[in-house]
Short mmCIF file of C-alpha atoms and ligand atoms in Angstrom, two decimals:
data_model
loop_
_atom_site.label_atom_id
_atom_site.label_comp_id
_atom_site.label_asym_id
_atom_site.label_seq_id
_atom_site.Cartn_x
_atom_site.Cartn_y
_atom_site.Cartn_z
CA MET A 294 -133.31 24.38 -10.50
CA THR A 295 -134.54 27.94 -10.19
CA GLY A 296 -134.67 30.86 -12.58
CA ASP A 297 -137.00 33.48 -13.97
CA LEU A 298 -139.71 32.55 -16.47
CA ASP A 299 -141.66 34.95 -18.64
CA LEU A 300 -145.11 34.39 -17.14
CA ALA A 301 -146.11 37.98 -16.45
CA GLU A 302 -149.79 37.05 -16.27
CA GLY A 303 -149.03 35.24 -13.01
CA ALA A 304 -147.84 38.40 -11.24
CA ALA A 305 -149.32 39.32 -7.87
CA ARG A 306 -152.10 41.87 -8.28
CA VAL A 307 -155.09 43.38 -6.59
CA ALA A 308 -158.49 43.17 -8.32
CA ARG A 309 -160.30 46.32 -9.43
CA PRO A 310 -163.07 47.24 -6.96
CA ASP A 311 -165.79 45.89 -9.28
CA GLU A 312 -163.84 42.90 -10.64
CA ALA A 313 -165.51 39.51 -10.14
CA VAL A 314 -163.60 36.36 -9.14
CA SER A 315 -161.90 35.07 -12.30
CA LEU A 316 -161.63 31.61 -13.88
CA ASP A 317 -157.98 31.53 -12.70
CA GLU A 318 -159.15 32.02 -9.13
CA LEU A 319 -161.94 29.45 -9.63
CA GLN A 320 -159.34 26.98 -10.91
CA LEU A 321 -157.38 27.39 -7.67
CA ALA A 322 -160.54 27.19 -5.56
CA ALA A 323 -161.57 23.93 -7.25
CA ARG A 324 -158.18 22.33 -6.46
CA ASN A 325 -157.76 23.70 -2.96
CA HIS A 326 -160.88 23.05 -0.92
CA GLY A 327 -161.94 24.42 2.43
CA LEU A 328 -163.49 22.87 5.53
CA PRO A 329 -167.28 22.72 5.03
CA LEU A 330 -168.19 24.85 8.06
CA GLU A 331 -170.65 22.27 9.43
CA ALA A 332 -167.53 20.09 9.96
CA LEU A 333 -166.55 22.44 12.80
CA ARG A 334 -168.66 19.95 14.80
CA TYR A 335 -165.74 17.48 14.96
CA ASP A 336 -162.96 17.94 17.55
CA VAL A 337 -160.65 16.26 15.03
CA THR A 338 -161.44 16.95 11.39
CA PRO A 339 -161.99 13.79 9.29
CA VAL A 340 -159.16 13.67 6.74
CA GLY A 341 -161.28 14.36 3.65
CA LEU A 342 -162.89 17.42 5.27
CA HIS A 343 -159.59 19.05 6.33
CA TYR A 344 -158.83 22.09 4.16
CA LEU A 345 -156.26 21.60 1.41
CA LEU A 346 -153.73 23.96 -0.14
CA VAL A 347 -151.20 22.90 -2.78
CA HIS A 348 -149.22 25.67 -4.52
CA TYR A 349 -148.11 23.57 -7.53
CA ASP A 350 -148.93 19.86 -8.20
CA ILE A 351 -149.17 16.99 -5.72
CA PRO A 352 -145.76 15.41 -6.47
CA ASP A 353 -145.36 11.78 -7.50
CA VAL A 354 -143.37 10.40 -4.55
CA ASP A 355 -142.57 6.66 -4.34
CA PRO A 356 -142.44 5.99 -0.57
CA ASP A 357 -139.86 3.19 -1.05
CA ALA A 358 -137.46 5.38 -3.01
CA TRP A 359 -138.15 8.48 -0.88
CA ARG A 360 -135.34 9.80 1.35
CA LEU A 361 -135.00 12.69 3.78
CA ALA A 362 -131.57 14.36 3.74
CA VAL A 363 -130.71 16.33 6.87
CA GLY A 364 -127.53 18.35 6.51
CA GLY A 365 -125.92 21.75 6.26
CA ALA A 366 -124.29 23.14 9.41
CA VAL A 367 -124.37 19.88 11.40
CA SER A 368 -121.46 17.60 12.40
CA ARG A 369 -123.16 14.37 11.31
CA PRO A 370 -125.45 14.80 8.28
CA VAL A 371 -127.83 11.86 7.63
CA THR A 372 -130.09 10.47 4.97
CA LEU A 373 -133.14 8.68 6.35
CA ASP A 374 -135.68 6.40 4.72
CA LEU A 375 -139.24 6.08 6.01
CA ASP A 376 -138.42 3.10 8.26
CA ASP A 377 -135.59 5.12 9.85
CA VAL A 378 -138.01 7.97 10.58
CA ARG A 379 -140.66 5.58 11.93
CA ALA A 380 -138.07 3.87 14.16
CA ARG A 381 -137.42 7.14 16.00
CA PRO A 382 -139.38 8.18 19.13
CA ALA A 383 -142.97 8.98 18.11
CA THR A 384 -145.53 11.41 19.45
CA THR A 385 -149.04 12.39 18.41
CA ALA A 386 -150.18 16.00 18.59
CA ARG A 387 -153.60 17.50 17.90
CA VAL A 388 -152.88 20.63 15.88
CA THR A 389 -155.11 23.23 14.23
CA ILE A 390 -153.70 24.58 10.96
CA GLU A 391 -155.07 27.58 9.08
CA CYS A 392 -153.91 28.93 5.72
CA ALA A 393 -152.47 32.44 5.98
CA GLY A 394 -154.67 33.41 3.03
CA ASN A 395 -157.89 32.50 4.85
CA GLY A 396 -160.47 35.28 4.36
CA ARG A 397 -158.68 36.73 1.32
CA ALA A 398 -161.71 36.79 -1.00
CA ARG A 399 -163.62 38.94 1.52
CA LEU A 400 -161.06 41.75 1.31
CA LEU A 401 -161.86 44.88 -0.66
CA PRO A 402 -160.05 45.39 -2.95
CA ARG A 403 -159.42 41.65 -3.37
CA PRO A 404 -155.85 40.36 -3.69
CA VAL A 405 -155.92 37.92 -6.64
CA SER A 406 -154.85 34.47 -5.42
CA GLN A 407 -156.48 31.42 -3.84
CA PRO A 408 -159.89 32.99 -3.03
CA TRP A 409 -160.64 31.66 0.44
CA LEU A 410 -163.73 32.90 2.28
CA THR A 411 -163.31 31.75 5.92
CA GLU A 412 -162.98 27.96 5.61
CA ALA A 413 -159.21 27.32 5.21
CA VAL A 414 -158.72 25.52 8.51
CA GLY A 415 -158.71 22.04 10.03
CA THR A 416 -157.52 20.10 13.06
CA ALA A 417 -155.78 16.74 12.79
CA GLU A 418 -153.89 14.32 14.99
CA TRP A 419 -150.42 14.27 13.54
CA THR A 420 -148.09 11.41 14.46
CA GLY A 421 -144.40 11.66 13.85
CA THR A 422 -141.01 12.19 15.40
CA PRO A 423 -140.04 15.45 17.14
CA LEU A 424 -137.62 17.59 15.12
CA ALA A 425 -135.56 19.11 17.98
CA PRO A 426 -133.95 15.87 19.28
CA LEU A 427 -133.02 14.87 15.72
CA LEU A 428 -131.24 18.21 15.18
CA ASP A 429 -129.48 17.84 18.55
CA GLU A 430 -128.25 14.33 17.68
CA LEU A 431 -126.75 15.59 14.44
CA GLY A 432 -124.73 18.24 16.24
CA VAL A 433 -125.90 21.70 15.19
CA GLY A 434 -122.97 24.06 14.55
CA ASP A 435 -122.42 27.04 16.85
CA ASP A 436 -122.76 29.38 13.88
CA ALA A 437 -126.18 27.99 12.82
CA VAL A 438 -129.07 30.49 12.82
CA ALA A 439 -131.84 28.99 10.68
CA VAL A 440 -133.27 25.81 9.17
CA GLY A 441 -134.60 25.37 5.62
CA PHE A 442 -137.27 22.79 4.75
CA ARG A 443 -137.75 21.70 1.13
CA GLY A 444 -140.60 19.74 -0.43
CA ALA A 445 -140.61 17.49 -3.50
CA ASP A 446 -143.02 19.75 -5.39
CA HIS A 447 -141.88 22.15 -8.06
CA GLY A 448 -143.45 25.08 -9.87
CA VAL A 449 -143.21 28.70 -10.87
CA GLU A 450 -144.67 31.57 -8.93
CA ARG A 451 -144.63 35.20 -10.08
CA GLY A 452 -142.05 34.19 -12.67
CA VAL A 453 -139.73 32.50 -10.17
CA GLU A 454 -139.19 28.76 -10.72
CA GLN A 455 -138.68 26.89 -7.46
CA ASP A 456 -139.11 23.87 -5.23
CA TYR A 457 -141.54 24.68 -2.42
CA GLU A 458 -139.28 25.70 0.43
CA ARG A 459 -139.69 27.52 3.73
CA GLY A 460 -137.31 28.48 6.52
CA LEU A 461 -137.56 29.01 10.24
CA SER A 462 -135.08 30.55 12.66
CA LEU A 463 -133.13 27.90 14.57
CA ASP A 464 -134.94 28.94 17.76
CA ASP A 465 -138.36 28.53 16.18
CA ALA A 466 -137.35 25.17 14.69
CA ARG A 467 -136.06 23.89 18.03
CA THR A 468 -138.54 25.21 20.58
CA GLY A 469 -141.96 24.98 18.99
CA ASP A 470 -142.90 21.27 19.37
CA LEU A 471 -142.25 20.74 15.65
CA LEU A 472 -142.92 17.27 14.27
CA LEU A 473 -141.84 15.31 11.22
CA ALA A 474 -145.23 13.69 10.66
CA TYR A 475 -146.02 10.52 8.72
CA GLU A 476 -149.58 9.92 9.97
CA MET A 477 -152.73 12.02 9.97
CA ASN A 478 -155.58 10.85 12.23
CA GLY A 479 -153.89 7.46 12.66
CA GLN A 480 -153.49 6.73 8.92
CA PRO A 481 -150.43 7.16 6.69
CA LEU A 482 -150.41 10.71 5.27
CA PRO A 483 -152.59 10.88 2.15
CA PRO A 484 -150.91 12.18 -1.03
CA GLN A 485 -152.50 15.62 -0.86
CA HIS A 486 -151.42 16.25 2.74
CA GLY A 487 -147.71 15.55 2.18
CA ALA A 488 -147.03 11.79 1.93
CA PRO A 489 -144.83 10.28 3.05
CA LEU A 490 -143.54 12.99 5.46
CA ARG A 491 -144.38 16.59 6.30
CA LEU A 492 -143.37 19.20 8.79
CA VAL A 493 -145.96 20.20 11.39
CA ALA A 494 -145.16 23.56 12.98
CA PRO A 495 -147.80 24.07 15.71
CA GLY A 496 -149.16 27.61 16.04
CA TRP A 497 -147.87 28.73 12.64
CA TYR A 498 -149.98 29.57 9.63
CA GLY A 499 -150.12 26.74 7.07
CA MET A 500 -147.24 27.81 4.80
CA ALA A 501 -144.68 26.74 7.43
CA HIS A 502 -145.92 23.12 7.52
CA VAL A 503 -143.87 21.93 4.52
CA LYS A 504 -145.35 18.84 2.83
CA TRP A 505 -143.54 16.10 0.84
CA LEU A 506 -140.42 16.92 2.83
CA THR A 507 -137.12 15.78 1.23
CA HIS A 508 -134.44 18.14 2.60
CA ILE A 509 -133.75 19.81 5.92
CA GLU A 510 -130.77 22.12 5.87
CA VAL A 511 -129.26 23.86 8.88
CA LEU A 512 -128.08 27.31 7.78
CA THR A 513 -125.52 29.83 8.99
CA GLU A 514 -127.42 32.71 7.33
CA PRO A 515 -131.13 33.57 7.70
CA PHE A 516 -133.24 31.61 5.20
CA ALA A 517 -133.89 33.79 2.14
CA GLY A 518 -136.17 31.72 -0.11
CA PHE A 519 -139.11 33.10 -2.11
CA GLN A 520 -141.83 31.83 0.25
CA ASN A 521 -140.26 33.67 3.20
CA ASP A 522 -138.84 36.80 1.60
CA THR A 523 -141.38 37.52 -1.15
CA ALA A 524 -144.63 35.55 -0.85
CA TYR A 525 -145.68 35.53 2.80
CA ARG A 526 -145.24 39.21 3.72
CA LEU A 527 -147.63 41.82 5.08
CA THR A 528 -147.27 44.68 2.62
CA GLN A 529 -149.35 47.72 1.71
CA ALA A 530 -147.70 48.69 -1.58
CA GLU A 531 -145.86 46.92 -4.37
CA GLY A 532 -142.15 46.71 -3.54
CA ASP A 533 -142.60 47.04 0.25
CA ALA A 534 -140.44 44.58 2.18
CA GLY A 535 -143.16 44.27 4.83
CA GLU A 536 -143.23 42.06 7.91
CA PRO A 537 -143.14 38.27 7.62
CA VAL A 538 -146.31 36.22 8.15
CA THR A 539 -145.72 33.96 11.16
CA ARG A 540 -148.21 32.59 13.71
CA MET A 541 -151.98 32.38 13.42
CA ARG A 542 -153.92 35.40 14.64
CA PRO A 543 -156.96 34.69 16.84
CA ARG A 544 -160.09 33.62 14.99
CA ALA A 545 -163.50 32.20 15.91
CA LEU A 546 -165.76 30.46 13.41
CA MET A 547 -169.38 29.43 13.77
CA SER A 548 -171.07 26.32 12.40
CA PRO A 549 -173.79 28.00 10.36
CA PRO A 550 -177.13 27.38 12.16
CA GLY A 551 -180.43 26.20 10.64
CA PHE A 552 -180.43 25.15 6.99
CA PRO A 553 -178.95 26.84 3.92
CA ASP A 554 -180.33 28.36 0.77
CA PHE A 555 -178.61 26.42 -2.05
CA MET A 556 -177.31 29.43 -4.01
CA THR A 557 -176.55 32.09 -1.41
CA ARG A 558 -175.95 29.88 1.66
CA THR A 559 -178.15 32.30 3.63
CA ARG A 560 -179.31 30.38 6.71
CA VAL A 561 -182.97 29.82 7.57
CA VAL A 562 -183.81 29.46 11.28
CA ASP A 563 -187.11 29.45 13.16
CA VAL A 564 -188.10 32.03 15.77
CA GLY A 565 -187.03 30.60 19.14
CA ASP A 566 -183.94 29.37 20.97
CA HIS A 567 -180.86 28.13 19.13
CA GLU A 568 -177.55 26.84 20.39
CA LEU A 569 -174.84 28.42 18.23
CA ARG A 570 -171.61 26.43 18.20
CA GLY A 571 -168.15 26.86 16.78
CA ARG A 572 -164.40 26.74 17.34
CA ALA A 573 -161.75 29.33 18.13
CA TRP A 574 -157.95 29.25 18.01
CA SER A 575 -154.82 31.39 17.98
CA GLY A 576 -151.14 30.80 17.40
CA GLY A 577 -150.49 33.29 20.24
CA GLY A 578 -151.65 30.97 23.02
CA PRO A 579 -155.04 29.79 24.20
CA VAL A 580 -158.20 31.72 23.36
CA ARG A 581 -159.56 33.36 26.50
CA ARG A 582 -162.82 34.82 25.20
CA VAL A 583 -165.33 34.30 22.38
CA GLU A 584 -168.16 36.76 21.81
CA VAL A 585 -171.21 36.51 19.58
CA SER A 586 -173.20 39.28 17.92
CA ALA A 587 -176.71 38.72 16.57
CA ASP A 588 -176.94 42.24 15.08
CA ASP A 589 -174.03 42.39 12.65
CA GLY A 590 -171.44 43.49 15.20
CA ARG A 591 -173.34 46.31 16.96
CA THR A 592 -173.63 44.47 20.30
CA TRP A 593 -171.68 41.48 21.63
CA ALA A 594 -172.25 38.88 24.36
CA ASP A 595 -169.91 36.27 25.80
CA ALA A 596 -170.10 32.70 24.56
CA GLU A 597 -169.25 29.72 26.78
CA LEU A 598 -165.72 28.61 25.91
CA ALA A 599 -164.38 25.10 26.52
CA PRO A 600 -160.73 24.57 27.47
CA ALA A 601 -158.34 23.41 24.78
CA THR A 602 -158.16 19.63 24.29
CA SER A 603 -154.49 20.13 23.36
CA ARG A 604 -152.06 23.05 23.57
CA TRP A 605 -152.15 23.52 19.79
CA ALA A 606 -155.77 22.73 18.93
CA TRP A 607 -158.88 24.86 18.57
CA GLN A 608 -161.37 25.28 21.42
CA ALA A 609 -165.12 24.63 21.25
CA TRP A 610 -167.60 27.39 22.14
CA ARG A 611 -171.37 27.68 22.34
CA TYR A 612 -173.92 30.40 22.80
CA ARG A 613 -177.66 30.32 23.41
CA TRP A 614 -179.32 32.68 20.95
CA ARG A 615 -182.95 33.69 21.17
CA ALA A 616 -184.15 34.59 17.69
CA ASP A 617 -187.25 36.62 18.51
CA THR A 618 -187.65 38.95 15.54
CA PRO A 619 -188.65 37.48 12.15
CA GLY A 620 -186.66 38.85 9.23
CA ARG A 621 -183.04 39.08 8.17
CA THR A 622 -180.06 39.50 10.49
CA THR A 623 -176.33 38.79 10.51
CA LEU A 624 -174.58 36.63 13.09
CA CYS A 625 -170.91 37.25 13.95
CA CYS A 626 -168.37 35.81 16.36
CA ARG A 627 -164.95 36.96 17.48
CA ALA A 628 -162.10 35.60 19.57
CA THR A 629 -159.62 37.20 21.96
CA ASP A 630 -156.44 35.29 22.78
CA GLU A 631 -154.17 35.07 25.80
CA SER A 632 -152.11 38.05 24.62
CA GLY A 633 -155.25 40.22 24.50
CA GLU A 634 -155.36 40.35 20.70
CA VAL A 635 -158.97 40.51 19.49
CA GLN A 636 -160.36 39.93 15.99
CA PRO A 637 -161.05 43.14 14.11
CA VAL A 638 -164.49 44.15 12.77
CA GLU A 639 -162.77 46.29 10.10
CA GLN A 640 -160.68 44.44 7.50
CA PRO A 641 -156.92 44.25 8.22
CA TRP A 642 -156.02 44.76 4.55
CA ASN A 643 -152.69 43.92 2.93
CA ARG A 644 -151.68 43.41 -0.69
CA GLN A 645 -151.41 39.65 -0.54
CA GLY A 646 -154.43 39.06 1.65
CA MET A 647 -152.48 37.37 4.45
CA ALA A 648 -153.26 36.83 8.14
CA ASN A 649 -156.64 38.54 7.72
CA ASN A 650 -158.79 37.59 10.70
CA LEU A 651 -161.77 39.85 10.05
CA VAL A 652 -164.84 38.53 11.92
CA GLN A 653 -167.05 35.99 10.15
CA ARG A 654 -170.51 37.25 9.16
CA ILE A 655 -173.38 34.81 8.57
CA PRO A 656 -176.57 36.13 6.92
CA VAL A 657 -179.66 34.57 8.50
CA LEU A 658 -183.38 34.68 7.70
CA VAL A 659 -185.46 34.19 10.86
CA ARG A 660 -188.92 32.82 10.02
CA GLN A 661 -192.15 32.66 12.03
CA ARG A 662 -193.67 29.21 11.73
N1 MTE B 942 -144.31 21.26 -0.14
C1 MTE B 942 -145.36 22.05 0.08
N2 MTE B 942 -145.74 22.26 1.36
C2 MTE B 942 -146.80 23.05 1.63
C3 MTE B 942 -147.51 23.69 0.60
C4 MTE B 942 -147.10 23.43 -0.74
O1 MTE B 942 -147.68 23.94 -1.70
N3 MTE B 942 -146.01 22.61 -0.95
N4 MTE B 942 -148.54 24.53 0.90
C5 MTE B 942 -148.46 25.15 2.24
C6 MTE B 942 -149.64 25.91 2.59
S1 MTE B 942 -149.72 27.46 1.92
C7 MTE B 942 -150.56 25.46 3.46
S2 MTE B 942 -151.84 26.45 3.93
C8 MTE B 942 -150.48 24.09 4.02
C9 MTE B 942 -151.76 23.32 3.77
O2 MTE B 942 -151.70 22.06 4.37
P1 MTE B 942 -152.84 21.00 4.06
O3 MTE B 942 -153.10 20.98 2.59
O4 MTE B 942 -152.37 19.71 4.60
O5 MTE B 942 -154.08 21.48 4.80
O6 MTE B 942 -149.40 23.36 3.48
C10 MTE B 942 -148.22 24.09 3.30
N5 MTE B 942 -147.15 23.21 2.92
MO1 MO B 943 -151.63 28.53 2.88
#
C-alpha cells in the first residue's frame, strides 16, 4: 500500500521572503476552511462553521459496509460494525480542536503548506464510546507500548504513498479521555469530519484525531508512521529529527470588533466603549489568564475569564476597551495556561509551521462620528 512516488514538486519547503501565497496553497485553503472568527461567539461551534482539514480526499465510506478492526497485541481482537460501536457505553464530551498548522501563513519565512492565518479551530460536542475500556476488554498484552489509528483515506505526501495514520503511546491512548466518536453536535458525523467514526483525542492538536477510522492496532514497538515521525515535528533545518508535535499550546482569539473592510478585513469601530470578546484554550490544562493589548503589544491588561464549560473546551473571555483616539491601532490578546506557559509576541518559527501560537493581531480603524 505504501511506496515512494516521483512527485518532487510536493516536497516540504519554505517560501522565499518575498514569495506570495501560491495557487497550490490557495487550492488547499479553498478545500480546508477555517472558523469565521465571528463564530467564536458560540460556546459550541455549529457544524458547518467548525474548521476543516483533510490531507487527501474525503473517502467514500459506505456506513453499512464499514468495519472497525481492533487488533495487534491484544488477546481478543474484534471487528465491529457501527451498531456494535453504538451499542457500547456512550459519553458526550465538549472538545476544542485546533490544527497544529494554525498560524502558519503568518510565519516569516512561510512554510509552504495549508496556509492558515489564525482560524483553524472549533469546539464540538462529540458523542461516542470511550477507547480505554474497549482496549481493556480486549486484553492488552504486557509488551504493548503504543496504539496505531488508521483512516480510510489514502494519498501521497512528500513522495510517500500512505493511508492517513497516527500513533499514540499506550499511556496517552488509555489515560486521555479518548473517544471513538460517531456524532458531532448530536448529529451523525458529516462526511468531512470523519463519518462514520473518528478518534477524538482531547487536548491534542488536530492531527491526532484520526477521521474515517478503520483500524486500531496495539503495538509492541513505538508507532513509526509518516505522520508521527516525519510530518508533525518541530524542526529548524531540513533533516533534523526534531521534537514531536503533541498537545495544543495556549492560545487566545478575539472576535473581531466593529465591522470589516471587505478586502483587508481591517475593522472599523467608533470612538467609545467596546466589549471585546473571545475564547482561549490550551492542551496543557485550563487557561488561567487572558490579557488584551490595544497598542500592538506594548501594554497589556487583564481580561475577565470565564471558567471552562468542560475540561477540554475553550473558555470565554471579555474586556471593556475604551477607544478614545481616532486613527489606526492594533488589538492583540494572549493566553497563559495552568502550567504558566504564555503565548509569545515573537514568532516561534519552525520549518513546518507547527504549534505556532504567536499572538493574534487585529488592525482597527477608530473613527470619530
Ligand atoms: N483520516 C484522517 N484523519 C485526520 C486528517 C486526515 O487528513 N485524515 N486530518 C487531521 C488533521 S491535520 C486535523 S487538523 C483534523 C481536522 O479535523 P476536522 O476536519 O474535523 O476539524 O483531523 C485530523 N484527522
Ligand atoms: Mo491539522
